[in-house]
mmCIF file of C-alpha atoms in Angstrom:
data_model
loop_
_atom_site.group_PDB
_atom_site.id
_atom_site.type_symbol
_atom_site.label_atom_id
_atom_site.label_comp_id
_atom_site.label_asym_id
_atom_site.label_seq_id
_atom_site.Cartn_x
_atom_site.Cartn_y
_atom_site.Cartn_z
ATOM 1 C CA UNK A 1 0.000 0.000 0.000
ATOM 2 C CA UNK A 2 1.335 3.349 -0.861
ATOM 3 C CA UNK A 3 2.732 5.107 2.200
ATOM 4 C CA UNK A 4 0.728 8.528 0.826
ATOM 5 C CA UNK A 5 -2.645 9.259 0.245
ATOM 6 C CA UNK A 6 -5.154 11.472 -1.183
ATOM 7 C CA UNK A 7 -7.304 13.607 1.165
ATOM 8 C CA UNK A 8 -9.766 16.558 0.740
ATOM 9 C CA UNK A 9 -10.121 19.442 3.775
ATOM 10 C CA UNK A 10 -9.749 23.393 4.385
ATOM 11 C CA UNK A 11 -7.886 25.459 6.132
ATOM 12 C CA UNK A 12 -10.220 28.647 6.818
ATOM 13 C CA UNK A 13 -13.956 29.232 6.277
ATOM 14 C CA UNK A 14 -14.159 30.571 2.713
ATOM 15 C CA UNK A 15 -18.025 30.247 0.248
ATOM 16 C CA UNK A 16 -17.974 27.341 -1.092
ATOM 17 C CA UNK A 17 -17.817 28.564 -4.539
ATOM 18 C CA UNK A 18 -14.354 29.742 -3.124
ATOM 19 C CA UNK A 19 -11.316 27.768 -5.140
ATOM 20 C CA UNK A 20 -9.800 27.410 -1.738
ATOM 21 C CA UNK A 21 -13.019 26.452 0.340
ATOM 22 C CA UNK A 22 -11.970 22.738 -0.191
ATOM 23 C CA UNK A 23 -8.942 21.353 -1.558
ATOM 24 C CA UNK A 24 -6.533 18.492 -2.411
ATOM 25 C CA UNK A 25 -3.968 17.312 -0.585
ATOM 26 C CA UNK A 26 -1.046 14.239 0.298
ATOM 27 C CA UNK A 27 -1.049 13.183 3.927
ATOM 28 C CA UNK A 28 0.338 9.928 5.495
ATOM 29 C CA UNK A 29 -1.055 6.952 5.288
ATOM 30 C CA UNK A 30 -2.169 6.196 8.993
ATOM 31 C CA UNK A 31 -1.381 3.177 11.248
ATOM 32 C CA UNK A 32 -4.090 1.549 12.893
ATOM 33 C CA UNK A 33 -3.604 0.810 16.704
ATOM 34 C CA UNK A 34 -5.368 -0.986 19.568
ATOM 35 C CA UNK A 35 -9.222 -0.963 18.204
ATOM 36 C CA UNK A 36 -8.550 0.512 14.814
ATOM 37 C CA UNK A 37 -9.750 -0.526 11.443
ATOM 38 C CA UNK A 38 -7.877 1.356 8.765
ATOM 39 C CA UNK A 39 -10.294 1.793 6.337
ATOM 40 C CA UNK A 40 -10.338 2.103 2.007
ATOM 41 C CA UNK A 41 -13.020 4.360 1.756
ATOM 42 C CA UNK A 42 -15.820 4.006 -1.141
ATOM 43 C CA UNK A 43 -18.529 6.498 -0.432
ATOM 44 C CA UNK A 44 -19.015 9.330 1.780
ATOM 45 C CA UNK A 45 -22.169 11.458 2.504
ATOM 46 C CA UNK A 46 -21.729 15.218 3.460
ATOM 47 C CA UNK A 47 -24.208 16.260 6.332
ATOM 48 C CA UNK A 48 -25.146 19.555 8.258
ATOM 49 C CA UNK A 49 -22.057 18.821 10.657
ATOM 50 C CA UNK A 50 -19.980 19.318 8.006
ATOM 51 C CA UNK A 51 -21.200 22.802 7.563
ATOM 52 C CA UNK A 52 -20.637 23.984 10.804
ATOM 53 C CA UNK A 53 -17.309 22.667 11.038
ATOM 54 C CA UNK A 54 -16.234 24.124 7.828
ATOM 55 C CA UNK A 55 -18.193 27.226 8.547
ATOM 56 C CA UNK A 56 -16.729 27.834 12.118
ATOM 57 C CA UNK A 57 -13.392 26.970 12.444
ATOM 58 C CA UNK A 58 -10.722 29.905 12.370
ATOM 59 C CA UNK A 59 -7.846 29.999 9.775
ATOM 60 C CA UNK A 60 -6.165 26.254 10.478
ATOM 61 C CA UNK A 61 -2.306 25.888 10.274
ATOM 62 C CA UNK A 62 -2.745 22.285 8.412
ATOM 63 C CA UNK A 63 -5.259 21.287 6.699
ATOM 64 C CA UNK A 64 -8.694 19.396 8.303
ATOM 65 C CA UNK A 65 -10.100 16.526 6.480
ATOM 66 C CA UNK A 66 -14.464 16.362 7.182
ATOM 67 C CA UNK A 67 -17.057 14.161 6.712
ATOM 68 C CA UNK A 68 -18.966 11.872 8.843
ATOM 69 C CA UNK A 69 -20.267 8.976 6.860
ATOM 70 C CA UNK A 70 -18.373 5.999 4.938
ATOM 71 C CA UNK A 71 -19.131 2.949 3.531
ATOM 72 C CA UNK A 72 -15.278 0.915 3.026
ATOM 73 C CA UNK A 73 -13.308 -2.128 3.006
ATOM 74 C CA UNK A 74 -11.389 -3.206 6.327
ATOM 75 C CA UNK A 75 -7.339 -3.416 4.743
ATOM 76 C CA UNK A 76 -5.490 -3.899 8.276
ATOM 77 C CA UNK A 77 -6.456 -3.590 12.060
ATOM 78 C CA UNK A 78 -4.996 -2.476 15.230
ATOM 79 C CA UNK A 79 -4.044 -5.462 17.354
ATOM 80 C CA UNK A 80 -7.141 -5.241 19.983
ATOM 81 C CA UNK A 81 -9.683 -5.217 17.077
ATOM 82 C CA UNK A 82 -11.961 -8.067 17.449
ATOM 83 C CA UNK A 83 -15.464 -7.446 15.791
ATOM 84 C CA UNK A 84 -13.895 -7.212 12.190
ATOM 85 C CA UNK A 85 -11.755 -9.219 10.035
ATOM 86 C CA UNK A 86 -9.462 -7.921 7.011
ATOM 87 C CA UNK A 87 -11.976 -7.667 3.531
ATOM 88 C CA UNK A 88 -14.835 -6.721 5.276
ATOM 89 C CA UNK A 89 -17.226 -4.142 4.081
ATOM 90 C CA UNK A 90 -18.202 -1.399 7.232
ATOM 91 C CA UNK A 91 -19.937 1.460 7.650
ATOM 92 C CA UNK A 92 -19.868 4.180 10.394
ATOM 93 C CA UNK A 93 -20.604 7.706 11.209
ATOM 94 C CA UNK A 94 -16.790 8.220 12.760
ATOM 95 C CA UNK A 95 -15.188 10.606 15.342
ATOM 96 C CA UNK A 96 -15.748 14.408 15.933
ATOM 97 C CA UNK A 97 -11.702 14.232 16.936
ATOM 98 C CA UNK A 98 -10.284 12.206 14.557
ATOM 99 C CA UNK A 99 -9.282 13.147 10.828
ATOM 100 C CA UNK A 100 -12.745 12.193 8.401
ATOM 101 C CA UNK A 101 -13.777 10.550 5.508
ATOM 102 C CA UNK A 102 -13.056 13.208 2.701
ATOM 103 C CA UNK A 103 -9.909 10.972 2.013
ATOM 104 C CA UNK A 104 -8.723 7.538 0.327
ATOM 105 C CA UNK A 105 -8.475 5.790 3.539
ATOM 106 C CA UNK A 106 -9.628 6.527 7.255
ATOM 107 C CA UNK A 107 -8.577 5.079 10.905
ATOM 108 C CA UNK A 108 -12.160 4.101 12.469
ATOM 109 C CA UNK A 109 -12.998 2.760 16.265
ATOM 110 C CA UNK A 110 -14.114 -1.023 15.524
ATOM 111 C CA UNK A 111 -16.337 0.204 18.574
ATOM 112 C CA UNK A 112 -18.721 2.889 16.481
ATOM 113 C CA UNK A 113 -18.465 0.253 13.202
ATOM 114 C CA UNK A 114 -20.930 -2.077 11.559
ATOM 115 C CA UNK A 115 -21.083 -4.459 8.917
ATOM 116 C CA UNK A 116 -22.270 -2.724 5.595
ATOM 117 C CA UNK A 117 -25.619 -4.037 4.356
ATOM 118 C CA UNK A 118 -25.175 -6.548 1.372
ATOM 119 C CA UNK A 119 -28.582 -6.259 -0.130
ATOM 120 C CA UNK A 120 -28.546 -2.261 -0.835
ATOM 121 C CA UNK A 121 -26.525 -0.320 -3.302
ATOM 122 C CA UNK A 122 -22.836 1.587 -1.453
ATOM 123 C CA UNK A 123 -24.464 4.987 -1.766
ATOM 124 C CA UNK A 124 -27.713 3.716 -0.316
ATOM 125 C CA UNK A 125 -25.980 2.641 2.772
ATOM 126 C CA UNK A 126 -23.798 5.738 2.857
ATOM 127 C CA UNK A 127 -26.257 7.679 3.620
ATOM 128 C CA UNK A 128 -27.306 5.652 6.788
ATOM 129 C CA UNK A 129 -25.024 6.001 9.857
ATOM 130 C CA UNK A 130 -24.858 9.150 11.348
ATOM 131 C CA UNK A 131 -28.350 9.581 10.664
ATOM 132 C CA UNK A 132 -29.336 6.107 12.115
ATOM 133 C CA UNK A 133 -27.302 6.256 15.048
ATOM 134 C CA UNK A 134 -28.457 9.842 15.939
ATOM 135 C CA UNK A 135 -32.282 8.873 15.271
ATOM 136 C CA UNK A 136 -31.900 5.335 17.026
ATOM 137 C CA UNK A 137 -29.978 7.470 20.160
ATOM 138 C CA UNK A 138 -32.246 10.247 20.251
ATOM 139 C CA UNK A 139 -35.675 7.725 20.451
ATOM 140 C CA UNK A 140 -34.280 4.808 22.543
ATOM 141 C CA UNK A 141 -31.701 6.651 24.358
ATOM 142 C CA UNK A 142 -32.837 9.690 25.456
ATOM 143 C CA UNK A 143 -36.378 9.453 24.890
ATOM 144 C CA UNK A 144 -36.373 6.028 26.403
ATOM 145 C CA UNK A 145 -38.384 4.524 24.240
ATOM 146 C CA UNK A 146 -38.795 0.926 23.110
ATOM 147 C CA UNK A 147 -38.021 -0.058 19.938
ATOM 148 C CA UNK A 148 -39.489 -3.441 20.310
ATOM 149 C CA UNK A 149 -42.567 -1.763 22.549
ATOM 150 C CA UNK A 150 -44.674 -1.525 19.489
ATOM 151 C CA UNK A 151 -48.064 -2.661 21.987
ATOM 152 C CA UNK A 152 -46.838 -0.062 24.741
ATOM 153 C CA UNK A 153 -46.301 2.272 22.182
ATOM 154 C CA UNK A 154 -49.953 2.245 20.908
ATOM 155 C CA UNK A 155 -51.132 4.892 22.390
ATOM 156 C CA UNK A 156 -48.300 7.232 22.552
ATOM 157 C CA UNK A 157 -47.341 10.409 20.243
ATOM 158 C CA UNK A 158 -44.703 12.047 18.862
ATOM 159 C CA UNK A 159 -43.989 14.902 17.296
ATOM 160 C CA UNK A 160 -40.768 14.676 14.953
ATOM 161 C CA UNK A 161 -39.885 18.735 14.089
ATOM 162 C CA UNK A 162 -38.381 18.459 10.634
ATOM 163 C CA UNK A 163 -39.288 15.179 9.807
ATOM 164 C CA UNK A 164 -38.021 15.266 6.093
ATOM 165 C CA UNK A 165 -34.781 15.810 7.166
ATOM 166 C CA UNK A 166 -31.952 13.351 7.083
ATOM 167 C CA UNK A 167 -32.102 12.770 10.652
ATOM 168 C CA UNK A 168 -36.166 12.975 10.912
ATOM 169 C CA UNK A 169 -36.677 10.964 7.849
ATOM 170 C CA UNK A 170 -34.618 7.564 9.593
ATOM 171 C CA UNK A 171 -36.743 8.908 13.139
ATOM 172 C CA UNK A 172 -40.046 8.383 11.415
ATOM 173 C CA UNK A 173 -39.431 5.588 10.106
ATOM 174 C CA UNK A 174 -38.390 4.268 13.692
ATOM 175 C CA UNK A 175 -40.811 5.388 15.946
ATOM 176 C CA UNK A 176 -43.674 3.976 13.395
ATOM 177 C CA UNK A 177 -42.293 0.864 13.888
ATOM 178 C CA UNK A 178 -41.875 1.021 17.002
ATOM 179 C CA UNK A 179 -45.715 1.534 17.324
ATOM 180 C CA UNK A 180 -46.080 5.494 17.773
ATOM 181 C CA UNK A 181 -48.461 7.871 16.359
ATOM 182 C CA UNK A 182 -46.074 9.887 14.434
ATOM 183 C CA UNK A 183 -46.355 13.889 14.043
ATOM 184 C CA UNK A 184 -43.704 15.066 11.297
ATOM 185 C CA UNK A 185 -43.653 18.412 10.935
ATOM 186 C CA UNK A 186 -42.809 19.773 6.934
ATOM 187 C CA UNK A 187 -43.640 23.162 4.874
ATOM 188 C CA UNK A 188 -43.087 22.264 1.115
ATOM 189 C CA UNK A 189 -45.977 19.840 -0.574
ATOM 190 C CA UNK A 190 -42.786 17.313 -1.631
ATOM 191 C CA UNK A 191 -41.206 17.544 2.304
ATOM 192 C CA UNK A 192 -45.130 16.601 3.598
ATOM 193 C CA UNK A 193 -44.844 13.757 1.291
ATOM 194 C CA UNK A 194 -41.660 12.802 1.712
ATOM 195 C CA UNK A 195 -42.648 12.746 5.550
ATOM 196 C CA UNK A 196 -45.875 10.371 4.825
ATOM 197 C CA UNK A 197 -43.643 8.080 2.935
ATOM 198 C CA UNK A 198 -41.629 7.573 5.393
ATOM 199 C CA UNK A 199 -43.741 6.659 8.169
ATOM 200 C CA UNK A 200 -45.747 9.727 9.354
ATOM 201 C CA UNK A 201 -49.104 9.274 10.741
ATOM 202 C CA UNK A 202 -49.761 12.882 10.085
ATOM 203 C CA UNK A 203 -47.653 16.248 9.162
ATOM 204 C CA UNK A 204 -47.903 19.894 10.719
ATOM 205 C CA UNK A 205 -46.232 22.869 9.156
ATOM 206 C CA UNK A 206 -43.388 24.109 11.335
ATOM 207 C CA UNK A 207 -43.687 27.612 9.431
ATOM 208 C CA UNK A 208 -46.607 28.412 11.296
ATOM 209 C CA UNK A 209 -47.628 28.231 14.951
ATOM 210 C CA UNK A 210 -47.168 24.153 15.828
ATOM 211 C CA UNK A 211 -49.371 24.340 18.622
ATOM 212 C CA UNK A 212 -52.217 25.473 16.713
ATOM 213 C CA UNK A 213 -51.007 22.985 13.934
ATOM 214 C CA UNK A 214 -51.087 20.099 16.598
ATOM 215 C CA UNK A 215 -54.026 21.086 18.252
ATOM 216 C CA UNK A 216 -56.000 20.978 14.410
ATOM 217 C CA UNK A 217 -55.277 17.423 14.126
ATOM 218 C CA UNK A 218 -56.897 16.910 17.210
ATOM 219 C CA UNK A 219 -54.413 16.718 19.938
ATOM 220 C CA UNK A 220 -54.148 18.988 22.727
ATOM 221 C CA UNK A 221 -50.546 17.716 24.023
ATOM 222 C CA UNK A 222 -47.991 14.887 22.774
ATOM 223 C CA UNK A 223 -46.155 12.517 24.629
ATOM 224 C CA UNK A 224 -42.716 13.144 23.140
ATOM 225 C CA UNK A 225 -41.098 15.431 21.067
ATOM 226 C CA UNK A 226 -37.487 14.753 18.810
ATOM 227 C CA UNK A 227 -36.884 18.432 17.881
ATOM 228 C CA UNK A 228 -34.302 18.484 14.729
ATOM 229 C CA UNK A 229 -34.545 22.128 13.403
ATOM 230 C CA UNK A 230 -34.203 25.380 15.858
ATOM 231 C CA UNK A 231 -34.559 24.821 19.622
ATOM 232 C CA UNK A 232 -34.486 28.239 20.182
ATOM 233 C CA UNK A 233 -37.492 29.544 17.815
ATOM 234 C CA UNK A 234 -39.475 26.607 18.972
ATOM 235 C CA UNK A 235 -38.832 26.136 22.909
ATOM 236 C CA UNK A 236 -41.948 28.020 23.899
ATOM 237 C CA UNK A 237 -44.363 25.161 21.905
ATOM 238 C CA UNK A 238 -42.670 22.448 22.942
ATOM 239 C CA UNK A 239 -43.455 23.628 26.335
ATOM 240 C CA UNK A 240 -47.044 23.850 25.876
ATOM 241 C CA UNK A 241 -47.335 21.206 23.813
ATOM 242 C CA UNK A 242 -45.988 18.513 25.601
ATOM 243 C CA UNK A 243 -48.204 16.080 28.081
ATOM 244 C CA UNK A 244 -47.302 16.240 31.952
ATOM 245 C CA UNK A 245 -44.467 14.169 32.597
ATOM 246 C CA UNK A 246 -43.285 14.056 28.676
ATOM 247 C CA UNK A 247 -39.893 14.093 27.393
ATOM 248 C CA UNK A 248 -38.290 16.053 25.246
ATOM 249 C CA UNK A 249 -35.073 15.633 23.032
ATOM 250 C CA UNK A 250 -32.812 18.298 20.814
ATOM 251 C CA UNK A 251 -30.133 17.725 19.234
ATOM 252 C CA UNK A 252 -29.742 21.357 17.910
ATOM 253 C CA UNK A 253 -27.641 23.992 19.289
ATOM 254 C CA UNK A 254 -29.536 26.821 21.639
ATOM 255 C CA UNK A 255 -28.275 30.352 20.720
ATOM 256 C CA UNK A 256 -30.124 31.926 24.014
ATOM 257 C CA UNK A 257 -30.581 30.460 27.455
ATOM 258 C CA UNK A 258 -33.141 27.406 27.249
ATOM 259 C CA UNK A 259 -35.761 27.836 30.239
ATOM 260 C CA UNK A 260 -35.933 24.860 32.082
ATOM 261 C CA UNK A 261 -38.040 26.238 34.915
ATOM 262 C CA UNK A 262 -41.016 25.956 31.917
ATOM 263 C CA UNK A 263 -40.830 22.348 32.356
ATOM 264 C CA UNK A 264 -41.370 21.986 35.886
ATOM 265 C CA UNK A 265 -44.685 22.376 36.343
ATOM 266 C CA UNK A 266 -45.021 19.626 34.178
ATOM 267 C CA UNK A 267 -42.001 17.377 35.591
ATOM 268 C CA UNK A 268 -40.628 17.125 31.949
ATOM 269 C CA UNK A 269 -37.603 15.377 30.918
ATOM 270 C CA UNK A 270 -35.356 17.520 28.604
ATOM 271 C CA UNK A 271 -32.157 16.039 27.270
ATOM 272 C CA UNK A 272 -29.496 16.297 23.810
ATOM 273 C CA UNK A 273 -28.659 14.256 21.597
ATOM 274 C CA UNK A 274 -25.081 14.208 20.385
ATOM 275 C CA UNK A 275 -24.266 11.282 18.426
ATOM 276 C CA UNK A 276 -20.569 11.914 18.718
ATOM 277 C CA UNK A 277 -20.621 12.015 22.976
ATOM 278 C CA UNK A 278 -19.652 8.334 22.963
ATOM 279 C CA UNK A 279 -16.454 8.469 20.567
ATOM 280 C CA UNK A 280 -15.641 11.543 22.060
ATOM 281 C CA UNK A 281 -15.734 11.068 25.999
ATOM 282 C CA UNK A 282 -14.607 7.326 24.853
ATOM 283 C CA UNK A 283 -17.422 5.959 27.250
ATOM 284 C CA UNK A 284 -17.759 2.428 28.423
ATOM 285 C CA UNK A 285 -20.905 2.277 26.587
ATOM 286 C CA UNK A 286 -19.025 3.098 23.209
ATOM 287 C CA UNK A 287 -19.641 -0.461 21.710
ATOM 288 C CA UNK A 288 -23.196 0.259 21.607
ATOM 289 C CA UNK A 289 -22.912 2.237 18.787
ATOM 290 C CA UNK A 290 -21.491 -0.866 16.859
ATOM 291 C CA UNK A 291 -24.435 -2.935 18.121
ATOM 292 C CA UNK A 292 -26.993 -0.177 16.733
ATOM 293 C CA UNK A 293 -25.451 -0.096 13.293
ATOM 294 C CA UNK A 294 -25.132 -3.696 13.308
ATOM 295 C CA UNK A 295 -29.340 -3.671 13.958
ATOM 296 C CA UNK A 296 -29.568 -1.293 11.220
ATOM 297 C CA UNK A 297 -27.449 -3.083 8.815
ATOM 298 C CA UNK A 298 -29.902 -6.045 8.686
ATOM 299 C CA UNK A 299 -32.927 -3.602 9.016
ATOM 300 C CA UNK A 300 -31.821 -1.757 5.702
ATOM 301 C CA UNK A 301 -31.266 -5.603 4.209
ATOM 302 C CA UNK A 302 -34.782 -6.834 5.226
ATOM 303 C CA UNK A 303 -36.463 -3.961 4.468
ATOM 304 C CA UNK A 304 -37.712 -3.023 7.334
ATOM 305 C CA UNK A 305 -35.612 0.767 6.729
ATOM 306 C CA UNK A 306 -35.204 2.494 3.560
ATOM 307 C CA UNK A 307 -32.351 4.336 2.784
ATOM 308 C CA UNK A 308 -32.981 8.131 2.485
ATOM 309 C CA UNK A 309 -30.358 8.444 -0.288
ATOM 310 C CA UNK A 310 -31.918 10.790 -2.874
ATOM 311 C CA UNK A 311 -28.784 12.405 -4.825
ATOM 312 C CA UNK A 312 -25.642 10.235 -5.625
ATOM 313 C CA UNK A 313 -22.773 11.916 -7.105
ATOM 314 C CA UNK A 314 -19.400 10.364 -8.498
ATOM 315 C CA UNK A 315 -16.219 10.154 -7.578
ATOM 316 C CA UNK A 316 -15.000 11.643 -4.848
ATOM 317 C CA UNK A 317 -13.211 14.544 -5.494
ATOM 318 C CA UNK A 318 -13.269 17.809 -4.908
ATOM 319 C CA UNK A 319 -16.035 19.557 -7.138
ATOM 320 C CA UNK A 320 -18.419 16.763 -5.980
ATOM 321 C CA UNK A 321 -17.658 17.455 -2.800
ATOM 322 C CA UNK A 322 -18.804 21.350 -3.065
ATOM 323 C CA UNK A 323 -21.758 20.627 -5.051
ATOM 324 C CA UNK A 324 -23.426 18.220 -1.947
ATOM 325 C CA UNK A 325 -21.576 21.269 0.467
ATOM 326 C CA UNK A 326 -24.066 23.365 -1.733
ATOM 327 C CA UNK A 327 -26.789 21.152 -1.691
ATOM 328 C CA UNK A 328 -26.761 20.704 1.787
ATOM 329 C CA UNK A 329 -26.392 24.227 2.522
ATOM 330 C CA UNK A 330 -29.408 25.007 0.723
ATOM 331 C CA UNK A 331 -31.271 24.173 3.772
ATOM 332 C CA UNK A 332 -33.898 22.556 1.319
ATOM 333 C CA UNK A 333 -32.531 18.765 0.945
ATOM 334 C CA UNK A 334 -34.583 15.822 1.565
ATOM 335 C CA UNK A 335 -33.285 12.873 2.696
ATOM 336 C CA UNK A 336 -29.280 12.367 1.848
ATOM 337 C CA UNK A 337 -26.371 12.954 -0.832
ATOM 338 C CA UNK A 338 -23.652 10.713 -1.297
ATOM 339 C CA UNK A 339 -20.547 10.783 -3.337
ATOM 340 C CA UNK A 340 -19.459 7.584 -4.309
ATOM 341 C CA UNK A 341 -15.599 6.223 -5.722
ATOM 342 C CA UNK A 342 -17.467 4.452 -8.397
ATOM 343 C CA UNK A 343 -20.696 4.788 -10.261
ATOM 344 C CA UNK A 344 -22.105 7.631 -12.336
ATOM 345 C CA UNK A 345 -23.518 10.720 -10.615
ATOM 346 C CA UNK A 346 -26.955 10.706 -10.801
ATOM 347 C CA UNK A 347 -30.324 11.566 -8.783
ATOM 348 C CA UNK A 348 -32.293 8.671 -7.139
ATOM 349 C CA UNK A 349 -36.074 8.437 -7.172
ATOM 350 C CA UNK A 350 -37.409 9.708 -3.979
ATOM 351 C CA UNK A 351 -37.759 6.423 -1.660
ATOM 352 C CA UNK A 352 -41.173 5.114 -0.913
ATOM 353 C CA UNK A 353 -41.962 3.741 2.395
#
């Protein structure tokens, strides 16, 4: 194997249509240690985390390699690896602290790594694990739900905010079969759909007031709420609109104090969602994030989830890479874009559910 490799990153935050904003570079070829899998890397999908990084990060003195999804073949393995064997296929969602997938091969935690599905295309299951492993968290985790509780679930609500997202449209899909009456919240006639396809019982428009929205459909309160979109411009509805001792989840970033004391007259359970906590803190849990995308794997191969891959573009390379920065930074993508090694670029069919 050649001691260099290929990798794409920045340096400062620059527009996108900026030569500079991403670029080309030679960087070692790393060594994988202890529970490492190093990696070839076929596909990568660019997500709203990639953004923010690349949007907020002062002028660097070396470059930084993003991205947050891969699909890749295992080529060697740190001597404590044990899940994984050499020429296996993998996918994962990675590390916020460790160098990304933007690159021709990638050091990975065995620990936050599951078998690629085998019955769905390498974009298709690209587009799956951060996603997956933030909806799965953010429901199971943190909402404390059961995804197996599908006759405790019965009579339970939730309301998804941004459900045609990439993170709301794997949610929907999870809490419906898990049993739930699913709320997805969407503006656009092709996001309501999109929603509806994907497991939504029913859709409110997060444009307009969501607690008249909810209460049109019928329901005066919800038992849970996944908020995906803007904690901040929608704190005040949550409040009212969730049921005495609810719970709550976020996993987007407050830009003003978040007032807790709202909740207490209601004893409601408030917590984040930050897919990256366990990778990042390195917390004895950490393997669980291999045992959700190994659940998911054979989900995506039995049908039971459908990718939300709905633009695939090919290779890898730079201008690719700033057209799904573009598309992503749009603010109006549904579902996912991948850019895949091999393959021609071209636009899936929206996913039915």
């Amino acid at each position: 194997m050649d001691k260099k490799m290929w990798a794409i990153g920045f340096q400062e935050h620059l527009p996108i249509d900026d030569e500079n904003s991403l670029f080309k570079f030679e960087m070692d070829v790393p060594t994988p240690k202890n529970h490492d899998l190093l990696v070839e890397v076929e596909a990568v999908s660019v997500n709203p985390v990639d953004i923010a990084v690349r949007r907020g990060t002062e002028k660097l003195t070396n470059p930084k390699v993003i991205g947050w999804d891969a699909v890749g073949t295992v080529i060697s393995k740190g001597s404590e690896t044990t899940l994984f064997e050499v020429g296996d296929r993998v996918f994962y969602a990675g590390s916020f602290k460790r160098s990304g997938s933007d690159s021709q091969y990638q050091l990975v935690d065995e620990r936050i790594v599951g078998h690629a599905p085998k019955k769905i295309s390498t974009a298709e299951a690209a587009a799956m694990p951060l996603t997956s492993l933030t909806a799965w968290e953010a429901l199971f985790e943190q909402l404390a739900l059961s995804p197996d509780g599908v006759s405790e679930n019965t009579d339970k609500s939730i309301l998804i905010i941004n459900g045609a997202g990439g993170v709301g449209s794997i949610a929907t899909q999870l809490a419906h079969k898990a049993g739930l009456h699913v709320i997805a919240s969407a503006s656009r006639p092709e996001t309501i759909q999109w929603c509806l396809d994907h497991g939504a019982d029913q859709t409110v428009n997060h444009r307009r007031n969501l607690v008249d929205e909810v209460h049109n459909l019928g329901y005066q309160n919800v038992d849970y709420i996944l908020e995906l979109n803007n904690v901040d411009a929608h704190w005040d509805e949550m409040v009212e609109l969730i049921k005495p001792s609810g719970h709550i989840c976020s996993i987007t970033q407050n830009h003003q104090p978040v007032d807790l004391k709202a909740l207490k007259q209601k004893r409601v359970t408030f917590a984040w969602e930050w897919m990256y906590t366990k990778s990042f803190f390195e917390t004895s849990d950490m393997v669980s994030q291999h045992e959700i995308l190994e659940k998911v794997s054979k989900m995506l191969d039995n049908g039971a989830l459908v990718s939300t891959l709905t633009q695939q573009l090919s290779p890898v390379n730079v201008e690719n890479l700033k057209k799904a920065h573009e598309l992503v930074e749009s603010g109006h993508m549904m579902g996912k874009v991948v850019i895949t090694q091999n393959g021609n670029g071209k636009t899936k069919a929206l996913n039915k559910y």
